[in-house]
Amino acid sequence: TRRINDPAECKDALALLSKWVESKGLT
């Protein structure tokens, strides 16, 4: 696992996580 130092990359990761959560209907 590599560290995320780029704020934009971190935002992208959070966006992907949000989409995954929504797709699972966990919200």
N, CA, C and O atoms as a MOPAC input file, in Angstrom:
PM7 MOZYME 1SCF
protein

 N      0.84300 1    -1.19500 1     0.00000 1
 C      0.00000 1     0.00000 1     0.00000 1
 C      0.87900 1     1.24500 1     0.00000 1
 O      1.75900 1     1.40100 1     0.84600 1
 N      0.63000 1     2.11200 1    -0.94500 1
 C      1.42500 1     3.33400 1    -0.98700 1
 C      0.64500 1     4.48900 1    -0.37800 1
 O     -0.58500 1     4.52500 1    -0.42700 1
 N      1.36700 1     5.41100 1     0.18300 1
 C      0.72500 1     6.53500 1     0.84900 1
 C      0.22400 1     7.54900 1    -0.16400 1
 O      0.82300 1     7.74000 1    -1.22200 1
 N     -0.87800 1     8.19300 1     0.17600 1
 C     -1.42500 1     9.23400 1    -0.69300 1
 C     -1.02600 1    10.58600 1    -0.11500 1
 O     -1.50700 1    10.98600 1     0.94500 1
 N     -0.14400 1    11.28100 1    -0.81900 1
 C      0.32500 1    12.57600 1    -0.34000 1
 C     -0.33400 1    13.72600 1    -1.09200 1
 O     -0.31100 1    14.86900 1    -0.63500 1
 N     -0.92000 1    13.41900 1    -2.24600 1
 C     -1.54400 1    14.45000 1    -3.06100 1
 C     -2.99100 1    14.65800 1    -2.62200 1
 O     -3.79300 1    13.72700 1    -2.70400 1
 N     -3.34200 1    15.85600 1    -2.15900 1
 C     -4.71400 1    16.13300 1    -1.70700 1
 C     -5.74600 1    15.79600 1    -2.77600 1
 O     -6.81900 1    15.28400 1    -2.45500 1
 N     -5.44400 1    16.07100 1    -4.02200 1
 C     -6.38600 1    15.78200 1    -5.10400 1
 C     -6.60000 1    14.27800 1    -5.22300 1
 O     -7.71600 1    13.81800 1    -5.46200 1
 N     -5.53100 1    13.52500 1    -5.05500 1
 C     -5.63100 1    12.06600 1    -5.12700 1
 C     -6.46200 1    11.54100 1    -3.96400 1
 O     -7.23000 1    10.58900 1    -4.10200 1
 N     -6.29000 1    12.18100 1    -2.82800 1
 C     -7.06100 1    11.78300 1    -1.65200 1
 C     -8.54200 1    12.03300 1    -1.90200 1
 O     -9.38600 1    11.20900 1    -1.55000 1
 N     -8.85500 1    13.17900 1    -2.51400 1
 C    -10.25100 1    13.49500 1    -2.82000 1
 C    -10.82300 1    12.46300 1    -3.78700 1
 O    -11.96900 1    12.03500 1    -3.64800 1
 N    -10.00700 1    12.06600 1    -4.77400 1
 C    -10.46300 1    11.06300 1    -5.74000 1
 C    -10.76500 1     9.74500 1    -5.02900 1
 O    -11.74900 1     9.07200 1    -5.33900 1
 N     -9.92000 1     9.39200 1    -4.08600 1
 C    -10.12600 1     8.14500 1    -3.34900 1
 C    -11.41700 1     8.21600 1    -2.54400 1
 O    -12.17300 1     7.24600 1    -2.48700 1
 N    -11.66700 1     9.36200 1    -1.92500 1
 C    -12.89300 1     9.53000 1    -1.14800 1
 C    -14.10700 1     9.47300 1    -2.05700 1
 O    -15.14100 1     8.91900 1    -1.68200 1
 N    -13.98700 1    10.04600 1    -3.25800 1
 C    -15.10300 1    10.03100 1    -4.20100 1
 C    -15.41200 1     8.59800 1    -4.62200 1
 O    -16.57700 1     8.21000 1    -4.70900 1
 N    -14.36600 1     7.81300 1    -4.88300 1
 C    -14.56900 1     6.41300 1    -5.26400 1
 C    -15.20200 1     5.63400 1    -4.11900 1
 O    -16.07200 1     4.79000 1    -4.33600 1
 N    -14.76000 1     5.92300 1    -2.90100 1
 C    -15.31600 1     5.23900 1    -1.73800 1
 C    -16.79300 1     5.58600 1    -1.59000 1
 O    -17.61800 1     4.72000 1    -1.29600 1
 N    -17.11800 1     6.85400 1    -1.79500 1
 C    -18.51800 1     7.28600 1    -1.67900 1
 C    -19.38300 1     6.57100 1    -2.71300 1
 O    -20.48900 1     6.12700 1    -2.40700 1
 N    -18.86700 1     6.46200 1    -3.94900 1
 C    -19.62500 1     5.77300 1    -5.00000 1
 C    -19.82400 1     4.30200 1    -4.63400 1
 O    -20.89700 1     3.74000 1    -4.85600 1
 N    -18.77700 1     3.68300 1    -4.06800 1
 C    -18.87000 1     2.27100 1    -3.68700 1
 C    -19.90800 1     2.09800 1    -2.58900 1
 O    -20.72400 1     1.17700 1    -2.63700 1
 N    -19.87500 1     2.98100 1    -1.60400 1
 C    -20.83400 1     2.90200 1    -0.49900 1
 C    -22.25900 1     3.06700 1    -1.02200 1
 O    -23.16600 1     2.33700 1    -0.62300 1
 N    -22.44400 1     4.03700 1    -1.92200 1
 C    -23.77900 1     4.26200 1    -2.48000 1
 C    -24.24800 1     3.04400 1    -3.27400 1
 O    -25.41800 1     2.66600 1    -3.21800 1
 N    -23.32300 1     2.43900 1    -4.00900 1
 C    -23.69300 1     1.27600 1    -4.82500 1
 C    -24.09300 1     0.10600 1    -3.93600 1
 O    -24.89600 1    -0.74000 1    -4.32900 1
 N    -23.52100 1     0.06700 1    -2.72900 1
 C    -23.85300 1    -1.00600 1    -1.79300 1
 C    -25.10700 1    -0.66200 1    -0.98900 1
 O    -25.67500 1    -1.51400 1    -0.30600 1
 N    -25.52500 1     0.59800 1    -1.08200 1
 C    -26.73100 1     1.01300 1    -0.36300 1
 C    -26.50800 1     1.09300 1     1.13900 1
 O    -27.40700 1     0.79200 1     1.92400 1
 N    -25.30100 1     1.50200 1     1.53600 1
 C    -24.97900 1     1.56200 1     2.95700 1
 C    -25.17900 1     2.96200 1     3.54700 1
 O    -24.98600 1     3.16600 1     4.74500 1
 N    -25.55800 1     3.90400 1     2.72300 1
 C    -25.70700 1     5.28100 1     3.21300 1
 C    -27.00100 1     5.43800 1     3.96800 1
 O    -27.30300 1     6.52700 1     4.45600 1

